[in-house]
Coordinates of C-alpha atoms in Angstrom, one line a residue:
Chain A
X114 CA 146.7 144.0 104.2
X115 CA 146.1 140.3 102.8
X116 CA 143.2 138.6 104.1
X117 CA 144.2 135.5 106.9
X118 CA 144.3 132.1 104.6
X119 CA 141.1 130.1 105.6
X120 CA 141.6 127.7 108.2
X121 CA 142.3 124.1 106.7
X122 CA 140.1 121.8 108.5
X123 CA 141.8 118.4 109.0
X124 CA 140.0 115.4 108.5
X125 CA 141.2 112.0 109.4
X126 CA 139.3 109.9 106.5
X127 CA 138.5 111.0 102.8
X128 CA 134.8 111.2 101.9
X129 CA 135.0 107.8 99.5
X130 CA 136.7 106.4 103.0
X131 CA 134.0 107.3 105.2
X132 CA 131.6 106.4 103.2
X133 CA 132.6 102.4 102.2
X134 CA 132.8 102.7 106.6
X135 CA 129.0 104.0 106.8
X136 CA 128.1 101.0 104.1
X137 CA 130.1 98.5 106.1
X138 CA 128.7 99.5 109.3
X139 CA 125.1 99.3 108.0
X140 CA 125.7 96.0 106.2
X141 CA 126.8 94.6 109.4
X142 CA 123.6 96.0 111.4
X143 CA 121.4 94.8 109.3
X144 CA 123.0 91.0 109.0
X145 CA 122.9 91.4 112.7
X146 CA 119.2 92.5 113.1
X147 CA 118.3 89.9 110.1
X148 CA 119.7 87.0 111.7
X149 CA 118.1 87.7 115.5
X150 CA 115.1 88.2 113.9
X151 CA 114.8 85.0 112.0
X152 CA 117.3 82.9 113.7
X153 CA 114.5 79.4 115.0
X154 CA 115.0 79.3 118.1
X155 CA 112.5 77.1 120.6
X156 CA 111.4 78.7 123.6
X157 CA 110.5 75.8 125.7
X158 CA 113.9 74.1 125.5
X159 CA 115.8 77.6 127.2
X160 CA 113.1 77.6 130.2
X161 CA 114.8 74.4 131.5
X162 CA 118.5 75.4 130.5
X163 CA 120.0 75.9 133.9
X164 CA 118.5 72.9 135.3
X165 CA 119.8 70.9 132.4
X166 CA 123.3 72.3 132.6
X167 CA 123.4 71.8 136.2
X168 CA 122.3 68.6 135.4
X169 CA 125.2 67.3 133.5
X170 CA 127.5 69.0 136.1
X171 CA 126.3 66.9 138.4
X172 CA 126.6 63.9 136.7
X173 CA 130.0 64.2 135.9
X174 CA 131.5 64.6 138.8
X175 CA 133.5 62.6 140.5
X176 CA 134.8 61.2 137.6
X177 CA 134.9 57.7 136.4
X178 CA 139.1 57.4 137.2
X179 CA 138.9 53.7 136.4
X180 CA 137.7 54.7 133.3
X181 CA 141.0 56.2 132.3
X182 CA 143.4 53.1 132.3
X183 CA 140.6 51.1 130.6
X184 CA 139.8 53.1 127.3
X185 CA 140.9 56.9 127.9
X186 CA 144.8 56.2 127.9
X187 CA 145.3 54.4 124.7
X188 CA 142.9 56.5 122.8
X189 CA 145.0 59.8 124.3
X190 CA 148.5 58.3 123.0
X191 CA 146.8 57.7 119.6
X192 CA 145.1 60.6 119.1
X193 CA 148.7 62.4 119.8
X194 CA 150.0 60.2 116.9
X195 CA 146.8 60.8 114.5
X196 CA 147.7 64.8 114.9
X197 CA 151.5 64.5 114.6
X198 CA 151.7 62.0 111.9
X199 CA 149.0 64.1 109.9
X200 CA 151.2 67.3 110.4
X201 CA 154.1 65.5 109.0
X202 CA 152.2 64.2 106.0
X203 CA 150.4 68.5 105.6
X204 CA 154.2 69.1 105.6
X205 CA 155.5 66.7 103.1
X206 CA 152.1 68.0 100.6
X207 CA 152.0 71.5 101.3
X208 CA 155.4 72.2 101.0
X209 CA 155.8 71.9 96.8
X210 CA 152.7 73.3 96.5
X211 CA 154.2 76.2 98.3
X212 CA 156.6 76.4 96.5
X213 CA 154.6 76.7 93.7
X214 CA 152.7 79.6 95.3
X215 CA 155.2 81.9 95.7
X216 CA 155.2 84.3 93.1
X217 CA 159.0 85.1 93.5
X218 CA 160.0 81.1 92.7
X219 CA 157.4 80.2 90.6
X220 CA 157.2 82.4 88.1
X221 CA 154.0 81.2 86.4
X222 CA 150.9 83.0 87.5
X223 CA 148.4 79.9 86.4
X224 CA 150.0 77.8 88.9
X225 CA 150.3 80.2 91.3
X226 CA 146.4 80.5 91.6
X227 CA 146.1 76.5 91.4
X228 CA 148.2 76.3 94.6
X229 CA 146.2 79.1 96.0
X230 CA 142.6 77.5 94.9
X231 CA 144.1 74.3 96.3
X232 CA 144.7 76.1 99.6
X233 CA 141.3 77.4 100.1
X234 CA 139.4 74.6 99.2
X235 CA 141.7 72.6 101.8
X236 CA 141.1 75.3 104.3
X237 CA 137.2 75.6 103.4
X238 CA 136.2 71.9 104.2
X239 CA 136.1 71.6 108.2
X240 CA 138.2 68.8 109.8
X241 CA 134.9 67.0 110.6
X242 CA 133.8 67.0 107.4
X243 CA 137.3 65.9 105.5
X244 CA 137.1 63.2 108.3
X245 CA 133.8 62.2 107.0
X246 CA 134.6 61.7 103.5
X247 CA 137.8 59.7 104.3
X248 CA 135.9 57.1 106.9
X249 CA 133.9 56.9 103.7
X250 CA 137.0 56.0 101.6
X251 CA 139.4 54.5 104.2
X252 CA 137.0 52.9 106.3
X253 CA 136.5 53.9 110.3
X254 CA 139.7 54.0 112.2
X255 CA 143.2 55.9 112.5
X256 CA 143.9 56.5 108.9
X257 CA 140.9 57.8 108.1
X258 CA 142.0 60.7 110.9
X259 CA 145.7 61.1 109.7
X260 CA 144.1 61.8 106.2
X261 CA 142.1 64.6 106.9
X262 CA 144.1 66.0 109.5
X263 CA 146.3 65.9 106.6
X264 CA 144.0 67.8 103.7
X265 CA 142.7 70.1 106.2
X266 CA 146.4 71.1 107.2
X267 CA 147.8 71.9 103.8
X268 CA 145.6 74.8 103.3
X269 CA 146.7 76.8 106.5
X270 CA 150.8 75.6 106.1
X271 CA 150.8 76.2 102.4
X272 CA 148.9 79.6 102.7
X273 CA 151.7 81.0 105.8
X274 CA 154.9 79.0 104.0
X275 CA 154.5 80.3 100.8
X276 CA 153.5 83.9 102.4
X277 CA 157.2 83.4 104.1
X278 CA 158.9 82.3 101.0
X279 CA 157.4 85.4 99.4
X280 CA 159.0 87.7 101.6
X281 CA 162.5 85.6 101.5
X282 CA 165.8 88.4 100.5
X283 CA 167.2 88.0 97.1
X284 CA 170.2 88.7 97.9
X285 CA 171.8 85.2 98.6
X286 CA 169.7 83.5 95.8
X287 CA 171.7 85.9 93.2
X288 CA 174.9 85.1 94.8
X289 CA 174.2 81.3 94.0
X290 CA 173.4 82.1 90.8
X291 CA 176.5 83.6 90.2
X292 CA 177.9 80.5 91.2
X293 CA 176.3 78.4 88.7
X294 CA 174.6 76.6 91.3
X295 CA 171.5 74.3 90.0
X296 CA 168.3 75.1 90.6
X297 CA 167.7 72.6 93.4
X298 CA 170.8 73.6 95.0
X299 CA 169.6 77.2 95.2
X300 CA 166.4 76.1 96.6
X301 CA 168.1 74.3 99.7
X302 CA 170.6 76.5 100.2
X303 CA 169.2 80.0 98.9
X304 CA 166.1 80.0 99.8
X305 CA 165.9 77.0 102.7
X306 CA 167.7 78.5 105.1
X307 CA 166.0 81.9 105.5
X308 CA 162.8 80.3 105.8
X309 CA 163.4 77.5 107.8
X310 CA 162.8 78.8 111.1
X311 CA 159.4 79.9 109.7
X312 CA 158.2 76.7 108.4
X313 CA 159.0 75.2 111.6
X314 CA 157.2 77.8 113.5
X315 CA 154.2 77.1 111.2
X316 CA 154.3 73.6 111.7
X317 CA 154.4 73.7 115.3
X318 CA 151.6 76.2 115.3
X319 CA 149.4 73.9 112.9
X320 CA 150.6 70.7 115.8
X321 CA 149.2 72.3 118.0
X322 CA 145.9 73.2 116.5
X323 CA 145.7 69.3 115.2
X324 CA 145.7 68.1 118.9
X325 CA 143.0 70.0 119.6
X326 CA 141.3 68.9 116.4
X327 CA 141.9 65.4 116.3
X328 CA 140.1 64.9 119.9
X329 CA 137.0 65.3 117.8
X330 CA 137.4 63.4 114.8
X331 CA 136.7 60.1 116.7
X332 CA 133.1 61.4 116.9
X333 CA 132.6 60.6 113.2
X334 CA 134.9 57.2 113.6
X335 CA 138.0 58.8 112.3
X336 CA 139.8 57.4 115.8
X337 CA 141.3 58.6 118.3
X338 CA 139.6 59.9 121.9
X339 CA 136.4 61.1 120.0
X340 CA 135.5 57.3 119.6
X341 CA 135.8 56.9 123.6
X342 CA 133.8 60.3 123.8
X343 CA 131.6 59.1 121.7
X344 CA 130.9 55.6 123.3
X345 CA 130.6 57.6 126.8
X346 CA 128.3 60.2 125.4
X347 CA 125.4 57.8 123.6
X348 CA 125.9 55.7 127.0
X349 CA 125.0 58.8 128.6
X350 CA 128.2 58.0 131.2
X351 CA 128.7 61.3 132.1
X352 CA 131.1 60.9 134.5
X353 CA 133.6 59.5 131.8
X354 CA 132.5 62.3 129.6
X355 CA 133.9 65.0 132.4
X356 CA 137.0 62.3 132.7
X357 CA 137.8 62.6 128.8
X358 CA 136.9 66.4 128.5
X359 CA 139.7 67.1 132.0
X360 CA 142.0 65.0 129.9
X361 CA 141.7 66.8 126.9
X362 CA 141.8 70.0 128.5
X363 CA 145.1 69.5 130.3
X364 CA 146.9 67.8 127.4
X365 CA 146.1 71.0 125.0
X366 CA 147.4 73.0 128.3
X367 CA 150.4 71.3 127.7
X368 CA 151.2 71.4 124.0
X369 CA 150.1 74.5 124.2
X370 CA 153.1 75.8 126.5
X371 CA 155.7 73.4 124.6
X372 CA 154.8 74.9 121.1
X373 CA 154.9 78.7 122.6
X374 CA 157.8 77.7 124.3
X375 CA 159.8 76.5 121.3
X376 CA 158.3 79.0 118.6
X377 CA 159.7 81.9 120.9
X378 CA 163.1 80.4 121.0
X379 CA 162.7 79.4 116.7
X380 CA 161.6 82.9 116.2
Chain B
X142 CA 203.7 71.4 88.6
X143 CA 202.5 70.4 92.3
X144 CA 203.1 72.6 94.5
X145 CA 203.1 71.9 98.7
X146 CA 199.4 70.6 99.3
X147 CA 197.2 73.8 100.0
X148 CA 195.4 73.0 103.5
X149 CA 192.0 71.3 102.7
X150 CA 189.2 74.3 102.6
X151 CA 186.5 74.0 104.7
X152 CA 183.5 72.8 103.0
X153 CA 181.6 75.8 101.6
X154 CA 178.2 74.4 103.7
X155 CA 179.3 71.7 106.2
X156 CA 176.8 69.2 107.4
X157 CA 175.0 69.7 110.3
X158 CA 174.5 66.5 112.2
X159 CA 172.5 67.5 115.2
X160 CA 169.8 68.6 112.1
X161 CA 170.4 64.9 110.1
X162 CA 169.4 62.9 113.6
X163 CA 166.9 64.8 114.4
X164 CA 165.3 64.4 110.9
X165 CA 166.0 60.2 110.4
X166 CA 164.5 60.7 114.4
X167 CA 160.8 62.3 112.3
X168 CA 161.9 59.1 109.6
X169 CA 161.7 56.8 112.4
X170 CA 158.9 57.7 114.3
X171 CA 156.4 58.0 110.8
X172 CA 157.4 54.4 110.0
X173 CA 157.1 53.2 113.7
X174 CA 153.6 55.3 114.2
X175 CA 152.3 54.0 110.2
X176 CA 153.4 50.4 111.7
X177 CA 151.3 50.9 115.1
X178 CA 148.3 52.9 113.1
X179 CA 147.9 50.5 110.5
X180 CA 148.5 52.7 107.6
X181 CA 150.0 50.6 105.0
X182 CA 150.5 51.3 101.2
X183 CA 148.0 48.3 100.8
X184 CA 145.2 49.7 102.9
X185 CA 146.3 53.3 101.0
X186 CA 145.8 51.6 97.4
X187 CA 142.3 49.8 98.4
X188 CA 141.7 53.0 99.9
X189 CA 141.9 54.3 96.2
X190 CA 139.6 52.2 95.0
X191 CA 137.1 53.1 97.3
X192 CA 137.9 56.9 96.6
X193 CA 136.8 56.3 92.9
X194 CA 133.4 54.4 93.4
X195 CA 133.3 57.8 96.3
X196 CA 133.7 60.2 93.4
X197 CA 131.9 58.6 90.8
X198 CA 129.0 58.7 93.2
X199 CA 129.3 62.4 94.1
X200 CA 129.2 63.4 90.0
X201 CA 127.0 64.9 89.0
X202 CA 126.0 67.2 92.0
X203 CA 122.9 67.0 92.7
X204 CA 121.1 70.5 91.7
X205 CA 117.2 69.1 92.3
X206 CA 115.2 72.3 93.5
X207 CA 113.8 70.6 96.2
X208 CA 117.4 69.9 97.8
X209 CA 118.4 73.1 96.8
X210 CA 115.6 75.0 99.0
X211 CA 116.7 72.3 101.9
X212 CA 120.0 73.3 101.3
X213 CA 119.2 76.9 101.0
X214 CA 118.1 76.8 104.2
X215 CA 120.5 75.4 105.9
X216 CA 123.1 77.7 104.6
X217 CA 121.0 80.5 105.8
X218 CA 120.6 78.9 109.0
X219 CA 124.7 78.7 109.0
X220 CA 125.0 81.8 108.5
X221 CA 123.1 83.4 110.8
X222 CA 125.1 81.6 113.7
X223 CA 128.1 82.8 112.9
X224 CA 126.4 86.1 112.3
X225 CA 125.1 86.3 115.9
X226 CA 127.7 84.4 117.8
X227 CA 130.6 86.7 116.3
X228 CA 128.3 89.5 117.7
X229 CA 127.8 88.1 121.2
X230 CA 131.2 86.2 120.9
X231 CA 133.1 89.5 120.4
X232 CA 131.0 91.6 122.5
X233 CA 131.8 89.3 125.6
X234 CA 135.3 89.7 124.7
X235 CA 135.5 93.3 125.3
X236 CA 135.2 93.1 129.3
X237 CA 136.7 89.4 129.3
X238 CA 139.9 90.8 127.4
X239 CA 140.3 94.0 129.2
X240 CA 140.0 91.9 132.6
X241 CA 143.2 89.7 130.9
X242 CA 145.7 92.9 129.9
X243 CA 148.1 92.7 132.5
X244 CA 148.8 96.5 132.3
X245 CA 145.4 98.0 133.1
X246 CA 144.1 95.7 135.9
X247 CA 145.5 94.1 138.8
X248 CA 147.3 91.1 138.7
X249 CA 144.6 88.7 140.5
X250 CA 142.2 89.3 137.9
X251 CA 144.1 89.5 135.2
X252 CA 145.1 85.8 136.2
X253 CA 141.6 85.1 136.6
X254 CA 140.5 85.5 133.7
X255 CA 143.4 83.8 131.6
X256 CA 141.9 81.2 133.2
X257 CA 138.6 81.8 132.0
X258 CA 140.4 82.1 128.8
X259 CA 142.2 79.0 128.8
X260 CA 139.3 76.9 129.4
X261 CA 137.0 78.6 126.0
X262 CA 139.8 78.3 124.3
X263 CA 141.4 74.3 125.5
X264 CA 137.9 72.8 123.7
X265 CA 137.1 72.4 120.5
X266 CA 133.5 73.7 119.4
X267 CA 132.2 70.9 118.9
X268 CA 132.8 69.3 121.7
X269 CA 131.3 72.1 123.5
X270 CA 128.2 72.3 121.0
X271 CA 127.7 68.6 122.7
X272 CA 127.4 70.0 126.1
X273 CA 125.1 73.0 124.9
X274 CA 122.9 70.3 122.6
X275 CA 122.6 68.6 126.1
X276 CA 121.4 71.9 128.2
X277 CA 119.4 73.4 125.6
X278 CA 118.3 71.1 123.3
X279 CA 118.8 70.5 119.7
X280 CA 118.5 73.4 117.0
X281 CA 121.0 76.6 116.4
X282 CA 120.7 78.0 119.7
X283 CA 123.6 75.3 120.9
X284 CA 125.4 75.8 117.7
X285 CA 125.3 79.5 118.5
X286 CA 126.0 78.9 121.9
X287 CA 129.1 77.0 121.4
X288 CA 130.8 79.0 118.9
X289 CA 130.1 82.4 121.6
X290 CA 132.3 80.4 123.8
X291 CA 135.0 79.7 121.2
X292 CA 135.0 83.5 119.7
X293 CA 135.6 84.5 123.1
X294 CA 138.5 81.8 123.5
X295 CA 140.4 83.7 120.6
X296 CA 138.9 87.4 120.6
X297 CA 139.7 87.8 124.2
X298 CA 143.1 86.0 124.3
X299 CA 144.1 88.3 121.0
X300 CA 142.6 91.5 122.4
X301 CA 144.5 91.3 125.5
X302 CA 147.4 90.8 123.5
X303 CA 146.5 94.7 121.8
X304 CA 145.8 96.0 125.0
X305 CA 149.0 94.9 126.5
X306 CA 150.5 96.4 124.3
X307 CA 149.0 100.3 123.7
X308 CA 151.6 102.8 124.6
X309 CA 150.5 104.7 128.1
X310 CA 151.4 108.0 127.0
X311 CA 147.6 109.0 126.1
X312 CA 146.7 107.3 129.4
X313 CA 149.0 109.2 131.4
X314 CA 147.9 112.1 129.5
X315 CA 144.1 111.5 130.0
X316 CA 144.2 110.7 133.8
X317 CA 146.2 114.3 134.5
X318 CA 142.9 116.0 133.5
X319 CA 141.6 114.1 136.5
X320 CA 139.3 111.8 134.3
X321 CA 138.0 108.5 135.6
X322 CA 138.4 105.1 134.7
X323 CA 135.9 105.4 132.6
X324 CA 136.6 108.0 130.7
X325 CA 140.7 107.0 130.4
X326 CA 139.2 103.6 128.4
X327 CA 136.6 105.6 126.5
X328 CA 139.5 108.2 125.1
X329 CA 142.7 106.9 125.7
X330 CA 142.3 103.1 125.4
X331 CA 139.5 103.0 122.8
X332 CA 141.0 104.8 120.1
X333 CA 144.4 103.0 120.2
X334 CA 142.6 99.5 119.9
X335 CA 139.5 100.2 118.0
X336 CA 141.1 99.1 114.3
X337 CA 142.6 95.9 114.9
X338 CA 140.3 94.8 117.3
X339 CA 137.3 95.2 114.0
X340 CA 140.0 93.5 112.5
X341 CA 140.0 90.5 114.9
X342 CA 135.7 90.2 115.1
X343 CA 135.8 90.1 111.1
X344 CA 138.9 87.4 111.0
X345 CA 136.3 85.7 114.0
X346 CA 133.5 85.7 111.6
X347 CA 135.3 84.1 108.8
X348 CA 136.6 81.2 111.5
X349 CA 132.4 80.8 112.6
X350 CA 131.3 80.9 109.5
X351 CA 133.5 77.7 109.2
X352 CA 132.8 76.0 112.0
X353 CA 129.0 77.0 111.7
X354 CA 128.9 74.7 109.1
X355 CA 129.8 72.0 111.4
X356 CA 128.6 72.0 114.4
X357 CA 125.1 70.6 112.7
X358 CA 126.7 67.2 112.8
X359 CA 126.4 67.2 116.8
X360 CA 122.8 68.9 116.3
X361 CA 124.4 72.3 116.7
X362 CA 122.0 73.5 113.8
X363 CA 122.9 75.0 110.3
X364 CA 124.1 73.2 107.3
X365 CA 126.2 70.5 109.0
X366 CA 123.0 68.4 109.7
X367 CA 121.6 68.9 105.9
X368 CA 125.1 67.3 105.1
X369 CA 125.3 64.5 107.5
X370 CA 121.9 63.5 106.7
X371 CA 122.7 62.9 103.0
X372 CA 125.9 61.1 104.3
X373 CA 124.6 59.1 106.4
X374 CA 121.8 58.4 103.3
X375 CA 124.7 57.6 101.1
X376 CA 123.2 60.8 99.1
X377 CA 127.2 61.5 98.1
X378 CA 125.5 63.5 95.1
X379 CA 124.2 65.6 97.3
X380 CA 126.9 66.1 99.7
X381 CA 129.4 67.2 96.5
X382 CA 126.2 70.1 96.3
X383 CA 126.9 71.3 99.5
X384 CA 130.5 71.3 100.1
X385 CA 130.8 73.7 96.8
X386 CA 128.5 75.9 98.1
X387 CA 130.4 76.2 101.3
X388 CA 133.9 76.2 99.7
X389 CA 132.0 79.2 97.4
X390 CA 130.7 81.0 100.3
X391 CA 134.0 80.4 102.5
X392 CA 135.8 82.2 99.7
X393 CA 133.7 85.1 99.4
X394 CA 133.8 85.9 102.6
X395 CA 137.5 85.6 102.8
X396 CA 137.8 87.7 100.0
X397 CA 135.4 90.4 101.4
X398 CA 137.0 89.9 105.2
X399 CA 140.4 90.6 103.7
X400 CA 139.3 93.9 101.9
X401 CA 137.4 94.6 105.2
X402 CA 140.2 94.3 107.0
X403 CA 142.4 96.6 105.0
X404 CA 139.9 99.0 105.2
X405 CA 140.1 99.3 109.2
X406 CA 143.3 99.4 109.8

């Protein structure tokens, strides 16, 4: 009479597993109970919070509608152009150095991690911050804007183009190899079309992420509406600030349901 | 030896015209937006000039120890924002998202709280770091503040996503035993979501940790006021310090969230 085998006892994670989960889950604890602990934080400005925040409720309302044909309108229609010209420039730059990315095109892995290093670093650098440095170089205004909504595009394009370029079939690049088609002709007509409705997708994404963006950008003098919201806000005219912010608010509303509109049909 | 003319082949890819207007449309609206923006090569090629004096101002970064600890700080301060506004951020997410999934709650509130959704999500942080600079005051308590409301924006929108769609199988399964609504989130819900929605705190904390380092230039706190300062000082040495240490720290924790992430899920 043989014995009954022992009972396997199933266990969802390996040891190793559960234990790089025990470190995680203690590394995040402890940043947690670090930073309350030594986060500065001034007591005397919280007791008067809610009567500040009501406050500025109140003074924004009613808006300041007169407000809107004066300043608010023209500043709208070019931040719009500031985000979509600076898309179409991220496009025009990030696409070679996609290109250059994507380990199945470019076979060279040296230029493969410059693209990639390029990425990040563009990716790294908040909007705000590429805005600063190109007021610095271009001087206040639109271009300064289109620039770094430019730079801070090509990271996030770049990175999600060359990521669907990676995963484009081989299949109809051999066949125009067979062929004897050139390079560049196997590009556009190999590779292009499988990935087109993807690079689109991402660019409409990345649109509508720049018109939320470059509604700040004015705030450092890169134009746009941040230069109205900035003129209201050190003249304290709070009722224009509520006008600007309700303007902002329904145009991203807006784009927002055009570009998820379109990207389910592209998709 | 010609023989009756073959009829003429289609052409292998034919040209598509609808794609042709629509890209000389894209031609004609960069040239008419560059002609009402005032971008011109000249103002780009001046712009070059000013770029180079920009650069040769920024080299050597400056690595004096006394802007180092400044900076030190600052970082640390960054850091600790996105550290407790992920927290918060996410944790405020949980009932915010759960109120959005259209499956598990009625339809009134569901629409309620897209709404609520919508309106974290429509601003960017620093414009609402300006309004939380206004009610409470300078320092990182509005950076914080502001970057809750964002996280929630995207956690909650993304997490209703999962919730919509769990399969209802374990919930049926769990509410034959007679258990409440409780207990049907805790062991039916839960389990289904927990991975990707660690996944989507750890992608959030990776996005704050960006914008943490911003929102300093409104007064939102952190390392974004260390760098405006010196910009505003024409100190460009010292602003070339601390973008590398932000691009360095932005990668790290990229690297590590990714890894993170592959762990969880």
């Amino acid at each position: 009479m043989s014995r009954p085998a022992p009972a396997r006892q199933w266990q969802r994670l390996t040891p190793v597993q559960r234990i790089v989960r025990s470190m995680l889950a203690i590394i995040g604890v402890t940043a947690l109970v670090w930073s309350f602990k030594t986060i500065e934080i001034i007591p005397e400005f919280l007791y008067d919070a809610p009567e500040q925040a009501a406050d500025l409720f109140v003074r924004m309302w009613p808006f300041d509608w007169a407000f809107y044909p004066k300043a608010v309108h023209a500043a709208l229609i070019e931040t719009f152009h500031i985000a979509t010209l600076g898309t179409l420039l991220a496009l025009v730059l990030a696409m070679p150095l996609a290109f250059l990315s994507a380990r199945n095109i470019t076979r060279s892995p040296v230029l493969n991690w410059l693209a990639q290093v390029l990425f990040v670093s563009s990716r790294s650098v908040n909007s705000l911050i590429w805005a600063l440095l190109f007021v610095a170089i271009f001087g206040p205004g639109a271009l300064a804007g289109v620039m770094s909504i430019a730079f801070r595009s090509i990271g996030f394009i770049g990175k999600l183009f060359g990521e669907a370029l990676e995963e484009a079939q081989k299949g109809p690049v051999d066949a125009l190899v067979a062929t004897g088609a050139p390079h560049a002709v196997v590009l556009a007509k190999g590779i292009w079309p499988q990935v087109e409705p993807s690079f689109w997708s991402v660019a409409l994404l990345r649109w509508d992420i720049n018109i939320r963006e470059s509604a700040v950008l004015g705030l450092v003098g890169a134009g746009g509406i941040g230069v109205a919201l900035d003129n209201a806000l050190s003249n304290l005219y709070w009722d224009q600030v509520g006008l600007i912010m309700a303007v902002i608010f329904v145009v991203v509303i807006i784009v927002e349901m055009i570009t998820t509109g379109i990207r389910a049909r592209l998709i | 030896m010609n023989g009756p003319a073959l009829p003429s082949r289609p052409a292998a890819f034919p040209a598509n015209w609808p794609v042709r207007i629509a890209y000389a449309g894209l031609l004609v609206y960069t040239l008419y937006v560059c002609s009402i923006l005032d971008v011109s090569l000249a103002r780009l090629i001046s712009g070059l000039d000013h770029a180079a004096k920009l650069f040769g101002r920024m080299f050597p970064p400056n690595s004096a120890p006394d802007k180092l600890s400044l900076i030190a700080d600052g970082m640390i301060e960054s850091i600790q924002i996105a550290v407790l506004s992920t927290f918060l951020g996410t944790l405020l997410s949980l009932p915010l998202g759960l109120a959005a999934a259209r499956n598990l709650v009625p339809l009134w509130l569901a629409s309620a709280a897209r709404m609520v959704i919508a309106v974290c999500r429509s601003f960017h942080p620093i414009i609402i770091s300006i309004l939380f600079v206004k009610a409470v005051g300078f320092g990182a308590l509005a950076g914080m503040l502001a970057l809750v409301i964002s996280s929630m924006g995207f956690v909650s929108k993304l997490f209703a996503e999962i919730l919509e769609e769990i399969s209802l199988k374990q919930i049926e399964a769990i509410r034959a035993t007679g258990a409440s609504f409780t207990n049907v989130l805790i062991f039916a819900v839960v389990p289904q979501v927990i991975g990707r929605f660690i996944g989507l705190s750890v992608y959030q904390f990776d996005s704050n940790l960006r914008n943490s380092t911003m929102v300093g230039i409104v007064g939102g706190g952190g390392i974004g006021a260390a760098l405006f300062t010196a910009y505003q000082r024409f100190d460009y040495d010292v602003v070339l310090t601390i973008l590398l240490i932000i691009i360095a720290l932005i990668i790290l924790c990229e690297v590590a969230s990714s890894r993170i992430r592959l762990v969880t899920q």
